[in-house]
Amino acid sequence: MEHARQVHDKYYETADTMLARMPLAVAFQNKTGVPKVYGAAGFASVWILLVFFNIGAPLLVNLVGFGYAAYATVGAIESPGKEDDTQWLAYWVVFGLFNVAEYFAGFLLYWFPFYYVAKLAFLVWLMLPATRGAERLYHTGVRPIMLNIANRRAPAPNTTAAAAPTAPAAANGPTSSSTTATNLKSE
């Protein structure tokens, strides 16, 4: 039992320190007398229960996906380091692609029980700095596909324009800007 108390105290102190930086949590504690950690735990429990029972789940899950991510992104932009910027840029790319896929498959996903619980867990996994799920998914899935598409769309080097002699523009009449640009490259 002593071990459980030590674990509780450790997490309580960590959460209390984090919540002390949030004016809303401090105001909650001052007005109600309830410790801010217990208030946050109660709020999170109600939130999870509402998602679990699918009561406003699409809104609640998307509030986490958009709301917290936007807040953390602003914090990352304002911080001097680059590591958190990369994490949140990767998050927004993965989140955007996920929402597009969800839009087209939404009528099927609605029938899966606990879909929004799984989506919430997925979004939290993407966001957590400990897992860096967004970066992992970006580097293993999204980036290789996007690079493959970009390489297919890249034009092949134009070797015939350099080999063919070009006539003066006055002899051929008016030229388009793209022809002129090609001629300039070959000269």
PDB file of N, CA, C and O in Angstrom, residues 68-93:
ATOM      1  N   TYR A  68      -6.357  21.326 -28.370  1.00  0.00           N
ATOM      2  CA  TYR A  68      -5.077  21.176 -27.685  1.00  0.00           C
ATOM      3  C   TYR A  68      -3.924  21.295 -28.669  1.00  0.00           C
ATOM      4  O   TYR A  68      -2.902  21.909 -28.365  1.00  0.00           O
ATOM      5  N   ALA A  69      -4.093  20.724 -29.858  1.00  0.00           N
ATOM      6  CA  ALA A  69      -3.018  20.774 -30.844  1.00  0.00           C
ATOM      7  C   ALA A  69      -2.718  22.214 -31.259  1.00  0.00           C
ATOM      8  O   ALA A  69      -1.551  22.587 -31.422  1.00  0.00           O
ATOM      9  N   ALA A  70      -3.746  23.031 -31.414  1.00  0.00           N
ATOM     10  CA  ALA A  70      -3.527  24.439 -31.771  1.00  0.00           C
ATOM     11  C   ALA A  70      -2.804  25.163 -30.639  1.00  0.00           C
ATOM     12  O   ALA A  70      -1.864  25.939 -30.875  1.00  0.00           O
ATOM     13  N   TYR A  71      -3.217  24.908 -29.406  1.00  0.00           N
ATOM     14  CA  TYR A  71      -2.568  25.516 -28.243  1.00  0.00           C
ATOM     15  C   TYR A  71      -1.090  25.109 -28.176  1.00  0.00           C
ATOM     16  O   TYR A  71      -0.204  25.955 -27.982  1.00  0.00           O
ATOM     17  N   ALA A  72      -0.812  23.828 -28.354  1.00  0.00           N
ATOM     18  CA  ALA A  72       0.568  23.346 -28.290  1.00  0.00           C
ATOM     19  C   ALA A  72       1.393  23.849 -29.476  1.00  0.00           C
ATOM     20  O   ALA A  72       2.593  24.099 -29.336  1.00  0.00           O
ATOM     21  N   THR A  73       0.757  24.011 -30.630  1.00  0.00           N
ATOM     22  CA  THR A  73       1.465  24.520 -31.800  1.00  0.00           C
ATOM     23  C   THR A  73       1.903  25.959 -31.585  1.00  0.00           C
ATOM     24  O   THR A  73       3.028  26.337 -31.939  1.00  0.00           O
ATOM     25  N   VAL A  74       1.034  26.768 -31.017  1.00  0.00           N
ATOM     26  CA  VAL A  74       1.405  28.155 -30.724  1.00  0.00           C
ATOM     27  C   VAL A  74       2.574  28.172 -29.739  1.00  0.00           C
ATOM     28  O   VAL A  74       3.530  28.937 -29.899  1.00  0.00           O
ATOM     29  N   GLY A  75       2.528  27.316 -28.731  1.00  0.00           N
ATOM     30  CA  GLY A  75       3.645  27.216 -27.790  1.00  0.00           C
ATOM     31  C   GLY A  75       4.933  26.786 -28.473  1.00  0.00           C
ATOM     32  O   GLY A  75       6.019  27.286 -28.151  1.00  0.00           O
ATOM     33  N   ALA A  76       4.822  25.879 -29.442  1.00  0.00           N
ATOM     34  CA  ALA A  76       6.005  25.419 -30.169  1.00  0.00           C
ATOM     35  C   ALA A  76       6.581  26.524 -31.045  1.00  0.00           C
ATOM     36  O   ALA A  76       7.799  26.676 -31.150  1.00  0.00           O
ATOM     37  N   ILE A  77       5.711  27.308 -31.659  1.00  0.00           N
ATOM     38  CA  ILE A  77       6.174  28.411 -32.503  1.00  0.00           C
ATOM     39  C   ILE A  77       6.921  29.445 -31.662  1.00  0.00           C
ATOM     40  O   ILE A  77       7.946  29.986 -32.081  1.00  0.00           O
ATOM     41  N   GLU A  78       6.421  29.703 -30.466  1.00  0.00           N
ATOM     42  CA  GLU A  78       7.017  30.712 -29.603  1.00  0.00           C
ATOM     43  C   GLU A  78       8.266  30.226 -28.888  1.00  0.00           C
ATOM     44  O   GLU A  78       9.019  31.027 -28.356  1.00  0.00           O
ATOM     45  N   SER A  79       8.496  28.922 -28.852  1.00  0.00           N
ATOM     46  CA  SER A  79       9.682  28.405 -28.165  1.00  0.00           C
ATOM     47  C   SER A  79      10.910  28.555 -29.063  1.00  0.00           C
ATOM     48  O   SER A  79      10.797  28.576 -30.284  1.00  0.00           O
ATOM     49  N   PRO A  80      12.106  28.648 -28.463  1.00  0.00           N
ATOM     50  CA  PRO A  80      13.308  28.845 -29.272  1.00  0.00           C
ATOM     51  C   PRO A  80      13.769  27.590 -30.013  1.00  0.00           C
ATOM     52  O   PRO A  80      14.418  27.690 -31.038  1.00  0.00           O
ATOM     53  N   GLY A  81      13.422  26.398 -29.521  1.00  0.00           N
ATOM     54  CA  GLY A  81      13.891  25.155 -30.130  1.00  0.00           C
ATOM     55  C   GLY A  81      13.127  24.788 -31.385  1.00  0.00           C
ATOM     56  O   GLY A  81      12.029  25.281 -31.656  1.00  0.00           O
ATOM     57  N   LYS A  82      13.684  23.852 -32.159  1.00  0.00           N
ATOM     58  CA  LYS A  82      13.066  23.418 -33.405  1.00  0.00           C
ATOM     59  C   LYS A  82      12.400  22.043 -33.281  1.00  0.00           C
ATOM     60  O   LYS A  82      11.542  21.694 -34.098  1.00  0.00           O
ATOM     61  N   GLU A  83      12.771  21.259 -32.276  1.00  0.00           N
ATOM     62  CA  GLU A  83      12.278  19.894 -32.169  1.00  0.00           C
ATOM     63  C   GLU A  83      10.753  19.848 -32.054  1.00  0.00           C
ATOM     64  O   GLU A  83      10.102  19.031 -32.685  1.00  0.00           O
ATOM     65  N   ASP A  84      10.192  20.706 -31.214  1.00  0.00           N
ATOM     66  CA  ASP A  84       8.745  20.694 -31.041  1.00  0.00           C
ATOM     67  C   ASP A  84       8.032  21.239 -32.274  1.00  0.00           C
ATOM     68  O   ASP A  84       6.911  20.836 -32.580  1.00  0.00           O
ATOM     69  N   ASP A  85       8.682  22.119 -33.042  1.00  0.00           N
ATOM     70  CA  ASP A  85       8.085  22.602 -34.289  1.00  0.00           C
ATOM     71  C   ASP A  85       7.897  21.442 -35.267  1.00  0.00           C
ATOM     72  O   ASP A  85       6.852  21.320 -35.903  1.00  0.00           O
ATOM     73  N   THR A  86       8.913  20.600 -35.369  1.00  0.00           N
ATOM     74  CA  THR A  86       8.850  19.447 -36.270  1.00  0.00           C
ATOM     75  C   THR A  86       7.731  18.505 -35.852  1.00  0.00           C
ATOM     76  O   THR A  86       6.981  18.007 -36.694  1.00  0.00           O
ATOM     77  N   GLN A  87       7.607  18.263 -34.558  1.00  0.00           N
ATOM     78  CA  GLN A  87       6.552  17.387 -34.050  1.00  0.00           C
ATOM     79  C   GLN A  87       5.173  17.902 -34.450  1.00  0.00           C
ATOM     80  O   GLN A  87       4.327  17.153 -34.921  1.00  0.00           O
ATOM     81  N   TRP A  88       4.941  19.204 -34.266  1.00  0.00           N
ATOM     82  CA  TRP A  88       3.604  19.737 -34.534  1.00  0.00           C
ATOM     83  C   TRP A  88       3.337  19.919 -36.021  1.00  0.00           C
ATOM     84  O   TRP A  88       2.188  19.790 -36.464  1.00  0.00           O
ATOM     85  N   LEU A  89       4.350  20.192 -36.826  1.00  0.00           N
ATOM     86  CA  LEU A  89       4.148  20.207 -38.273  1.00  0.00           C
ATOM     87  C   LEU A  89       3.772  18.815 -38.767  1.00  0.00           C
ATOM     88  O   LEU A  89       2.860  18.658 -39.588  1.00  0.00           O
ATOM     89  N   ALA A  90       4.474  17.804 -38.273  1.00  0.00           N
ATOM     90  CA  ALA A  90       4.142  16.424 -38.645  1.00  0.00           C
ATOM     91  C   ALA A  90       2.732  16.073 -38.166  1.00  0.00           C
ATOM     92  O   ALA A  90       1.974  15.408 -38.885  1.00  0.00           O
ATOM     93  N   TYR A  91       2.359  16.535 -36.969  1.00  0.00           N
ATOM     94  CA  TYR A  91       1.008  16.270 -36.454  1.00  0.00           C
ATOM     95  C   TYR A  91      -0.048  16.821 -37.394  1.00  0.00           C
ATOM     96  O   TYR A  91      -1.018  16.141 -37.730  1.00  0.00           O
ATOM     97  N   TRP A  92       0.109  18.062 -37.829  1.00  0.00           N
ATOM     98  CA  TRP A  92      -0.917  18.678 -38.669  1.00  0.00           C
ATOM     99  C   TRP A  92      -1.017  18.006 -40.028  1.00  0.00           C
ATOM    100  O   TRP A  92      -2.106  17.889 -40.591  1.00  0.00           O
ATOM    101  N   VAL A  93       0.095  17.530 -40.574  1.00  0.00           N
ATOM    102  CA  VAL A  93       0.047  16.797 -41.844  1.00  0.00           C
ATOM    103  C   VAL A  93      -0.709  15.486 -41.662  1.00  0.00           C
ATOM    104  O   VAL A  93      -1.628  15.161 -42.429  1.00  0.00           O
TER     105      VAL A  93
END
